[in-house]
Amino acid sequence: MTDTTTARPPERATGAMSYDYVTRTVAGTLGNPGRGYYTLLGTAVTLLGIGILCLLFLLRYGLGLAGYSMPTYWAVYITCFVFWVGIAHSGTLISAILFLFRSGWRTAVYRVAEVMTVFAVMTAGLFPLIHIGRQWFFYWLVPYPNERGLWPNFKSPLVWDEFAVGTYFTVSTVFLIMGLIPDIAAVRDVATGWRRKLYAVTALGWRGTNEQWRHYRPAYLYLAALATPLVLSVHSVVSWDFAMAQVPAWHETIFAPYFVAGAIYSGCAMVITLLVPLRKFFQLERIVTIRHFENLAKLCLLTGMIVCYAYCVEYFVAWYGGATPEREAFVYRAVGRFWWAGWTMNVCNAFLPWLLWFKKVRTNISALFVISIFVNVGMWMERFVIIAIHLAGEPFEPFVRAGYNATWADWGIMAGSFGWFFMWFLLFVKNFPAVSVAEVKEELAAPRRGAARHA
Amino acid sequence: MRSGSRVAAGIALAMATSVPAAAQSGQPAPAFTAPVISDTGSLHGPRQPIFFRHDVHAGQNRVPCLYCHYSAAISSEPGIPSVQTCAGCHMMVGGSTPTYQAEIKKVRDAWNHKAPPQWVRIHALPGFVHFPHLRHIKALGSESCTTCHGDVGHMVQVYQVAPLTMGWCISCHLQKQVTRDCLVCHY
Amino acid sequence: MSEGMNRRRFLTVLGATGGGAAALGACGVDPERSQKLIPYLVQPEDQVPGTATWYATTCRECPAGCGLHAKVREGRVIKLEGNPESPINGGRLCARGQAALEGVYNPDRLGDPLARGVQGKLERISWDDALAQLHAKLAAARGRIAFVTGNETGSFGDLVDEWTKAVGATHVTYEPFAFEALREGNRLAFGIDAVPWYDLASARYILSFGADFLDTWLSPVAYQNAFARAHGFTSGRDVTMAKSVFVGPRMFLTGMNADEWVAATPGTEGLLALALAAVIVEERLAPLPADAGRLHELLARHAPAAVAGAVGIDAPAIERLAREFAGAQGGVALAGGMATHYPNGAEIAAAVNILNYVAGAVGKTVRFGPNQGLARGTFRELTDLVTAMEAGKIAVLLVHGANPGHSLTGAFWQAWGKVAYKVSFSSDLDETASAADLVLPDLHPLEQWSDSRPRAGVWALQQPVMQPVAANARPAGDVLLTLAGKSGTFKDYLQTKWRPLAERHAHGKSFEEFWPELLQHGGLYVDVPRQWVRLGPQATELMREAPAPPRFAGEASDLVLIAFPSAALYDGRGANKPWLQELPDPVSKIAWHAWVELHPETAAKWSVTDGDFLLLQSPFGAVRAPVWITPAIRPDVLGVPIGQGHRAYGRYARDRSFNAFDLLPEAPNAYGGRTFAVRVAARTTGEHRFLASSEGDPRGVGAGEDIIKVLPRATADALAPTAHPFAEPAPPAYAAGALAGWAEEQRAGAALGNYAGKQPRWAMAIDLARCTGCSACVTACYAENNLPTVGEELVLRRRQMSWMRIERYWRGGEGRGAGEGGEPLHGVVTPMLCQQCEAAPCEPVCPVFAAYHTPDGLNGQVYNRCVGTRYCANNCPYKVRYFNWYNFAEAGGEWEAWPSPLDWQLNPDVTVREKGVMEKCTFCVQRIRGAQNRARLEDRTVLDGEIVPACAQSCPSEAIVFGDLHDKTSRVAQLAADPRGYHVFESLNTKPGITYLARVVDRGA
Amino acid sequence: MKPGPALAAIFHPPPTPGVLGVFGHLDATVEAIRELKRGHATFTVYSPLPRHELEEALDQPVSPVRMFTLVGGIAGCAIGAWLTLYMSYDWPVQVGGKTIGSIPPYVVIMFEMTVLFGALLSLFGVAFNVLLAARHQGTIAYDPRFTNDRFGIFVPAAAAEAGTVEALLKRCGAEEVRRG
């Protein structure tokens, strides 16, 4: 890359930002990756490689290589699926719902969140395909006209899932692209060399004419309006994979809201996890400020409290409902053979967020970073507990109660999923504006005559 | 396709030549006379160890299918006629033409050397499909073999006519308004 | 669905029987197109391709000699079922009998004769050379020859006798369990050296002193069937359900099914019996025999008060038992199993005879006349032979149908070395064969002619049901005839033996006419006059000096170790059959391994848990054994199963666990039998291994109250025919209407296409008052439905594929899984298989309709549609869906379940499932379709009872009934309406197709 | 790559002569727009970000994109309903004793399809309309700064009245004015 994009504007780093500053700062994040970036990318690709290797073994020899054992028919793979779908949620929440709420602070962070969303769904989508027994027949779940005249079963929550996740992926991608167009145009106009060509193509001829804005704005609004119920529905549908089943500790009406809250919770945590280093490496301190982090933290706090409440309700209902299997299931979660998983989840998701009540913590980046990591771990563990542990502790049929031990095949493919996600994420942030240019400008005071001129 | 059309041509030719011959020899011409095949290489379908002519047996001589494939009517499997079944007739029947005689000799050798021929399988269903021949023949009659196997009686060398795919089975079941229950065939 | 293993394969191998062409390996995704079809040369007139042919023959897996019907498809025997005509097993068959198939198709079976080569290895050798060699050796060793056979009650035994007489050899019959004590006991009591036939079916009270007749004792199938008839509960019948009591230090399967378990001190069973007799005589509870007066004062010595201490049961309890026993009018007392394996086994047997005698059971329920065919062979004979061998008196030793190398591990092997030339007729390289100098592989009993006399009046014929799998093996009978220089085959010999028999029973038919009939019926069955017996003088002696509790060998500790035959492996001969190895033991639920049973108290004392290894040391040897803690054994007793620990005998048996025989004395005891109890010192070793158990994890499995319902006898009797004690409470009035409407709507909405119109509703009724948990059904399911055996490692991972699972819970008493307080400890069992729910939770969650509901009410599973999401399995509350984690059918694969030729046993009517698909029980849908096809062919409807699933067919206690629920006259419909009927997890509203009938337990007053 | 003539016609309409004014200030731009609206029919405003001031000044008709969204949504819902119900009855398979075509579970599918098609058609709507707009604007002058920190107005004008337009823009405070 040439200097033009990377050259920082000479002006002072304090005071109100100018449009120009925003454009150049964001443009500055693109191109000339350093050694650190390549190390990260390399790590991600290696992880992905490991995952693919494990997957090949799995395809050749069968799911027996993973840790499954009757009655634990679902385990790490589905856990990862739910985990990644969950991660995906904050993206659309921040970009769509907060957009409808006209909360301005979103502008600085929503792009990262959205990118995260798209790639997280991409990752999540892989797991249902990996975990089925005959992966090569995955397309049988799709209603396509076939010689045998067979159709999928639309009563199956798995088919709902397929539709929900598919829709979610498509819509969030559309949403991301919509947001990107003006910004790509912005960096196009300051870029040179091959990037200029790339952006010239990907900007789809955006010039910011009144006609373009005229159609663009409402479309963006409608998309936000569509995405809002979607984001709430997707994880509800995912939760119904479990809530529709008879398994005690799955068969709960609270699951939909509980899962959605959990998803947004984990999503926000992940946004923080990603944003902290990003802000540092890309020197976005002035665009992404403490205020943004505090707001994210507040979101975490809210959703975290909901999750905490959900945990309590689960236990309460298990006791109050009086259904023995339900009760047994929750005793098992608390003091059973996998108590450690249960308590990791409780501590990370239900206890830690209470720290966020303190402004000191909310405004302390490193504290937030640490907490966000814990929340991520906790949320993964939550899904693991719900899926693997409650299946292992099958309460209806005492005779088949069994343990569960994950194997290299489980961990390998899980690691692969992280590699896959971060590979895409890293590739994106170095090549496309990771912070919205146009929308950040909306938050700034427009230059007027009389007002002091910058540059 | 191509070889198929050539077969048709070959058959037409053979008919043209053979029918008058039959007419000369007093007795009424049979409904169908198996053609004389000059070039077996161009025939449709896989080549068999013995050039067994269904068109001669089932077509020209009107041997009922169930004479050899007797178990099709009473069992789920049609089975393959034992060499004994062939030998039963062909100990006497020696064949009218040298080519016939040559093939029939193979049968006799198989019988004498106790070395049954290894027929090439033509009609096969995957192992997870169970097709009870007896029910279909019971329902459609002993002449109904052609529904799935094609008009074997007029095939010089047998080849697969019906696709034998599930959709094909189903279409017939729908048309005949019989069950479409999965566990009727898959178990 | 790996075609390599399915019915197509059978068509390709048709020729093997006719033309002798080899089977073409057909594996991979779709080999069909490239396949060759090899016709028969001559079509066997009795075989129709695609239709099974049935041959009657006889089971030789144990001395019981049950009649068999062998199902043959395209020249392959693929299933064994009981011969309904056989008076022994009446159409039923145990797990071991069915597993005979895996003997025929065992991948480690011997094909050719082997002889020790120059460098001491067994090498292939031609029959001519082998026989020449043998001839020479025999000629040289004249007079110094011994022939050891198993229990041969038929013509083969006669042939061996004749031959041995001719060459001046000794013929020793050796069965590790030869019931010497019973015979001796009967000799002591009645002066008759025979084992009577016990008429359990008409017994009103079954008091078993150690006899585990449901399991391994004498004739398990016969006695289990009889037990079920007597002990089973039928609502409304006035005289119903004989009470059953089991006396023994360990609760065997029989003890679990008894109403009461009396854990007497080992070896004092005899005292208890005498005490009972004493009470009966004292209180004149039964019409006493003429000579009872004489007994009176003798028996008085053994009054309850006197023996209570030694026996460990308080006197009132003993008196109660006595009153119940005599009061039942027609009780039977059995001595057997452990009770007859103590040093004083014979006395115990005699004492029990006395009890039977004074209670008037002898001649009624204890019938001499139709005696068990075990009239020969004691352990002493073998030990004498061993001494002779040791002394170098034996130059040539021939072994057939016995494997002393496994059951005798010490002195025998030294003596073995002293014998110049050892010949084995074994068709597997077991311990004995692999140490022999010459091995002349015999054919499998299912492949050759023979006969046996399992019981007086029962002549069971044995005919080859298929061409030999090992083409170059020869029937031992033929070999023996050639050795004897006689002409003709063993079949001719057999027929000569049968001619006189036929003349007597042919009713004028010629032998040539009669023989086929015999073959059809599987033999000749005639009534035998019963033999009246009186108490002999020795009995008086016996009563005079009380049979003291035995002194068990070894002073190391006060712990008595009892070794008992494994339910699945018997004396170890089953160990090379994967079905039996993978069959969870009916009591311990452990597969693929042996264990040592510990009472929780003992375990706590030594602070060991399940799977910890103990070093057990007896004066005769030591073994390392993993612990299994169970409340069903006396605290001062350890139990180990016999059957594992083979040093040879094929891939499935070799080097598996420990050999319990190592701990046992090899000297005969007083009555010439072997003692199976010895004192041991136990030491913890710190080693640990997980035991492949089908039972739940350490969390404890509870008592399964929701699954197995038990009714006290009194309650059950009181039930009105219309009562439904287990039915869910009806919905409240306000809801009822709505629910009915909703259900109606659902039904209307669901009745479409296939589902419209009159359809049957296949259903099952399982009577837990009859089911004993013997697990015959499990093996039947393996055989019928091509279930893969997955091996110990995968069983440990809980990946066994057994569609039918026998659940066993402990209730009452203390210890693990202790149930409702106060109740005495008892075990309850139930078969758990797919319930074929009407509102099945597994169906709606399948995204591709692989799990769906068939019009005839089955819970269908379409293997080739399944993509393996496993959601159905998660959602199944009964957990009866099983997943193919690997490709168990992959030839040469790491997880191959059917190494050739085991795959020849596969049922061609059932798809072999591919890796990655879910599978489950569908009530043997292939049998349903088969019956429907037959019915259609004959223009009739399917009759009730015409369709019998494999499990129901095999069930020795006839606990499983299958049929159409919509047909109100069907047996299943009537049973489903039984007051004892209930559905497992009825509260989930799955509307199962299986109705369980609650177990009934008679706790007495 | 060489776009075919047809494509070229769409993406590169014939150039339009006119005047381009570059503004540094929002209020200046707004003033210019107000001025222009009196005289000139069509002109194009460039801005790096959407500003309500500009929209008010321009007060353009409501975008037709919403129609696309609406149609898409309804179509999606209908497709969802058809998919589930038709396919259920095409080969009726009974599961769990439930009605063959039972609506409640199908609502999920209908909903998802609604959103999916709604979103896709909105996207299409934007593309379509913007392209159409670009089409009748023709190829007009542009300045890279318009996506950064400058506003711009392009007034199509023949050489004759170009002068007046220039004057107007200057008067309203354009930083620079050029003919394009």
Tab-separated table of C-alpha atoms in Angstrom, chain C residues 415-629:
chain	number	residue	atom	x	y	z
C	415	ALA	CA	0.579	-85.803	33.254
C	416	TRP	CA	-0.175	-84.627	29.725
C	417	GLY	CA	3.527	-84.243	29.141
C	418	LYS	CA	4.022	-87.881	30.079
C	419	VAL	CA	1.733	-89.105	27.323
C	420	ALA	CA	3.661	-89.896	24.181
C	421	TYR	CA	0.938	-89.176	21.653
C	422	LYS	CA	-2.085	-86.988	22.151
C	423	VAL	CA	-4.891	-86.833	19.618
C	424	SER	CA	-7.684	-84.283	19.609
C	425	PHE	CA	-10.868	-84.321	17.558
C	426	SER	CA	-11.654	-80.726	18.362
C	427	SER	CA	-12.772	-78.472	15.548
C	428	ASP	CA	-11.312	-75.450	17.342
C	429	LEU	CA	-7.802	-75.061	18.625
C	430	ASP	CA	-8.738	-75.091	22.290
C	431	GLU	CA	-6.170	-75.578	25.065
C	432	THR	CA	-6.191	-79.332	24.726
C	433	ALA	CA	-6.121	-79.432	20.938
C	434	SER	CA	-3.351	-76.885	20.607
C	435	ALA	CA	-1.191	-79.015	22.900
C	436	ALA	CA	-2.006	-82.254	21.065
C	437	ASP	CA	0.284	-84.047	18.637
C	438	LEU	CA	-2.447	-84.730	16.147
C	439	VAL	CA	-5.651	-82.800	15.549
C	440	LEU	CA	-8.358	-84.407	13.445
C	441	PRO	CA	-10.976	-81.656	13.140
C	442	ASP	CA	-14.462	-82.970	13.717
C	443	LEU	CA	-17.469	-81.481	11.973
C	444	HIS	CA	-19.774	-79.238	13.926
C	445	PRO	CA	-22.789	-81.075	15.392
C	446	LEU	CA	-24.975	-79.098	12.994
C	447	GLU	CA	-23.051	-80.540	10.081
C	448	GLN	CA	-23.065	-84.216	10.925
C	449	TRP	CA	-25.144	-87.236	11.821
C	450	SER	CA	-25.455	-88.258	15.421
C	451	ASP	CA	-27.953	-88.728	18.187
C	452	SER	CA	-28.282	-88.378	21.924
C	453	ARG	CA	-30.449	-89.580	24.765
C	454	PRO	CA	-30.821	-86.495	26.957
C	455	ARG	CA	-33.512	-88.179	29.034
C	456	ALA	CA	-34.844	-91.676	29.267
C	457	GLY	CA	-37.578	-91.927	26.667
C	458	VAL	CA	-36.145	-89.206	24.506
C	459	TRP	CA	-34.047	-90.332	21.551
C	460	ALA	CA	-32.937	-87.144	19.844
C	461	LEU	CA	-31.675	-87.379	16.285
C	462	GLN	CA	-29.050	-85.074	14.900
C	463	GLN	CA	-28.770	-84.535	11.157
C	464	PRO	CA	-26.510	-82.327	9.072
C	465	VAL	CA	-28.424	-79.169	8.239
C	466	MET	CA	-25.861	-77.844	5.783
C	467	GLN	CA	-22.744	-78.707	3.862
C	468	PRO	CA	-19.660	-78.475	6.101
C	469	VAL	CA	-18.253	-74.967	6.293
C	470	ALA	CA	-14.847	-76.522	6.838
C	471	ALA	CA	-14.914	-78.715	3.765
C	472	ASN	CA	-11.900	-80.797	4.741
C	473	ALA	CA	-13.028	-81.654	8.258
C	474	ARG	CA	-14.353	-85.161	8.895
C	475	PRO	CA	-16.935	-86.462	11.345
C	476	ALA	CA	-15.166	-88.116	14.254
C	477	GLY	CA	-17.562	-91.036	13.869
C	478	ASP	CA	-16.336	-91.766	10.359
C	479	VAL	CA	-12.732	-91.463	11.471
C	480	LEU	CA	-13.329	-93.866	14.334
C	481	LEU	CA	-14.974	-96.351	11.983
C	482	THR	CA	-12.026	-96.240	9.625
C	483	LEU	CA	-9.710	-96.710	12.602
C	484	ALA	CA	-11.800	-99.691	13.625
C	485	GLY	CA	-11.466	-100.918	10.064
C	486	LYS	CA	-15.253	-100.969	9.721
C	487	SER	CA	-16.896	-100.145	6.410
C	488	GLY	CA	-19.533	-97.501	5.906
C	489	THR	CA	-20.017	-94.086	7.410
C	490	PHE	CA	-21.173	-93.160	10.850
C	491	LYS	CA	-24.634	-92.526	9.410
C	492	ASP	CA	-24.906	-96.218	8.548
C	493	TYR	CA	-23.702	-97.096	12.041
C	494	LEU	CA	-26.293	-94.733	13.458
C	495	GLN	CA	-29.060	-96.324	11.444
C	496	THR	CA	-28.071	-99.813	12.531
C	497	LYS	CA	-28.359	-98.556	16.094
C	498	TRP	CA	-31.794	-97.135	15.363
C	499	ARG	CA	-33.232	-100.118	13.547
C	500	PRO	CA	-34.235	-102.071	16.664
C	501	LEU	CA	-35.616	-98.885	18.173
C	502	ALA	CA	-37.624	-98.256	15.038
C	503	GLU	CA	-38.982	-101.768	15.000
C	504	ARG	CA	-40.334	-101.226	18.481
C	505	HIS	CA	-41.999	-97.897	17.706
C	506	ALA	CA	-42.592	-97.843	13.958
C	507	HIS	CA	-46.083	-99.322	14.297
C	508	GLY	CA	-45.482	-101.594	11.364
C	509	LYS	CA	-43.844	-99.051	9.120
C	510	SER	CA	-40.634	-100.124	7.440
C	511	PHE	CA	-37.460	-98.471	8.674
C	512	GLU	CA	-37.095	-96.696	5.337
C	513	GLU	CA	-40.515	-95.122	5.839
C	514	PHE	CA	-39.988	-94.485	9.503
C	515	TRP	CA	-36.543	-92.859	9.260
C	516	PRO	CA	-37.740	-89.704	7.441
C	517	GLU	CA	-40.476	-89.331	10.032
C	518	LEU	CA	-37.910	-89.550	12.787
C	519	LEU	CA	-35.874	-86.860	11.047
C	520	GLN	CA	-38.916	-84.638	10.706
C	521	HIS	CA	-39.788	-84.938	14.374
C	522	GLY	CA	-36.171	-84.654	15.450
C	523	GLY	CA	-36.187	-88.019	17.089
C	524	LEU	CA	-38.343	-90.427	19.003
C	525	TYR	CA	-40.210	-89.454	22.125
C	526	VAL	CA	-41.953	-92.040	24.287
C	527	ASP	CA	-43.301	-92.083	27.805
C	528	VAL	CA	-41.253	-93.886	30.392
C	529	PRO	CA	-42.903	-95.683	33.291
C	530	ARG	CA	-42.074	-93.991	36.536
C	531	GLN	CA	-39.884	-95.860	38.954
C	532	TRP	CA	-41.022	-96.088	42.583
C	533	VAL	CA	-38.299	-95.629	45.162
C	534	ARG	CA	-38.073	-96.023	48.913
C	535	LEU	CA	-35.668	-94.560	51.378
C	536	GLY	CA	-32.563	-96.755	51.594
C	537	PRO	CA	-30.562	-97.730	54.688
C	538	GLN	CA	-27.789	-95.245	53.994
C	539	ALA	CA	-30.292	-92.461	54.371
C	540	THR	CA	-30.813	-93.567	57.937
C	541	GLU	CA	-27.060	-93.504	58.456
C	542	LEU	CA	-26.987	-90.061	57.009
C	543	MET	CA	-29.586	-88.859	59.425
C	544	ARG	CA	-27.944	-90.595	62.346
C	545	GLU	CA	-24.695	-88.637	62.252
C	546	ALA	CA	-25.655	-85.169	61.173
C	547	PRO	CA	-23.872	-83.986	58.020
C	548	ALA	CA	-21.440	-81.515	59.567
C	549	PRO	CA	-20.791	-78.271	57.743
C	550	PRO	CA	-17.976	-78.966	55.289
C	551	ARG	CA	-14.365	-78.097	55.863
C	552	PHE	CA	-13.321	-76.184	52.803
C	553	ALA	CA	-9.779	-76.663	51.614
C	554	GLY	CA	-7.353	-73.951	52.617
C	555	GLU	CA	-7.025	-72.246	55.980
C	556	ALA	CA	-5.834	-68.927	54.623
C	557	SER	CA	-8.945	-67.085	55.695
C	558	ASP	CA	-12.578	-67.442	56.668
C	559	LEU	CA	-13.641	-66.328	53.210
C	560	VAL	CA	-15.200	-69.043	51.097
C	561	LEU	CA	-14.932	-68.599	47.372
C	562	ILE	CA	-17.531	-70.287	45.226
C	563	ALA	CA	-16.970	-70.845	41.521
C	564	PHE	CA	-20.065	-71.269	39.416
C	565	PRO	CA	-20.653	-71.892	35.706
C	566	SER	CA	-21.176	-68.687	33.751
C	567	ALA	CA	-24.698	-68.345	32.438
C	568	ALA	CA	-23.425	-67.540	28.970
C	569	LEU	CA	-20.165	-69.463	28.683
C	570	TYR	CA	-21.166	-72.469	30.817
C	571	ASP	CA	-17.892	-74.286	31.593
C	572	GLY	CA	-16.011	-72.145	29.078
C	573	ARG	CA	-17.078	-73.805	25.853
C	574	GLY	CA	-19.041	-70.680	24.900
C	575	ALA	CA	-16.059	-68.376	25.188
C	576	ASN	CA	-15.206	-68.427	21.481
C	577	LYS	CA	-18.629	-67.145	20.467
C	578	PRO	CA	-18.904	-63.356	20.342
C	579	TRP	CA	-22.660	-63.443	20.958
C	580	LEU	CA	-22.092	-65.132	24.288
C	581	GLN	CA	-19.095	-62.994	25.163
C	582	GLU	CA	-21.102	-59.839	24.535
C	583	LEU	CA	-24.209	-61.133	26.269
C	584	PRO	CA	-24.323	-59.331	29.623
C	585	ASP	CA	-24.421	-61.846	32.444
C	586	PRO	CA	-28.049	-62.095	33.605
C	587	VAL	CA	-27.046	-61.261	37.165
C	588	SER	CA	-23.942	-59.084	37.009
C	589	LYS	CA	-24.648	-57.517	33.588
C	590	ILE	CA	-20.935	-57.747	32.822
C	591	ALA	CA	-19.798	-58.832	29.364
C	592	TRP	CA	-16.483	-59.926	27.857
C	593	HIS	CA	-14.841	-60.416	31.259
C	594	ALA	CA	-14.943	-62.369	34.495
C	595	TRP	CA	-15.194	-60.795	37.924
C	596	VAL	CA	-15.189	-61.592	41.623
C	597	GLU	CA	-18.366	-60.810	43.536
C	598	LEU	CA	-18.111	-58.968	46.812
C	599	HIS	CA	-20.760	-57.999	49.306
C	600	PRO	CA	-20.837	-54.223	49.921
C	601	GLU	CA	-19.789	-54.801	53.550
C	602	THR	CA	-16.700	-56.715	52.496
C	603	ALA	CA	-15.949	-54.143	49.846
C	604	ALA	CA	-16.224	-51.357	52.401
C	605	LYS	CA	-13.978	-53.288	54.792
C	606	TRP	CA	-11.265	-53.580	52.154
C	607	SER	CA	-12.174	-50.179	50.680
C	608	VAL	CA	-12.339	-51.471	47.126
C	609	THR	CA	-14.749	-50.420	44.408
C	610	ASP	CA	-15.993	-51.964	41.192
C	611	GLY	CA	-13.103	-52.846	38.929
C	612	ASP	CA	-10.352	-52.881	41.570
C	613	PHE	CA	-8.267	-56.005	41.176
C	614	LEU	CA	-7.998	-58.495	43.985
C	615	LEU	CA	-5.302	-61.124	44.147
C	616	LEU	CA	-7.140	-64.295	45.150
C	617	GLN	CA	-4.993	-67.083	46.506
C	618	SER	CA	-6.194	-70.595	47.170
C	619	PRO	CA	-4.038	-73.579	48.062
C	620	PHE	CA	-4.265	-74.579	44.404
C	621	GLY	CA	-3.534	-71.366	42.625
C	622	ALA	CA	-3.965	-67.630	42.393
C	623	VAL	CA	-5.760	-65.257	40.057
C	624	ARG	CA	-6.144	-61.510	39.736
C	625	ALA	CA	-9.805	-60.671	39.510
C	626	PRO	CA	-11.658	-57.360	39.190
C	627	VAL	CA	-14.241	-56.679	41.864
C	628	TRP	CA	-17.948	-56.415	41.226
C	629	ILE	CA	-19.851	-55.319	44.314
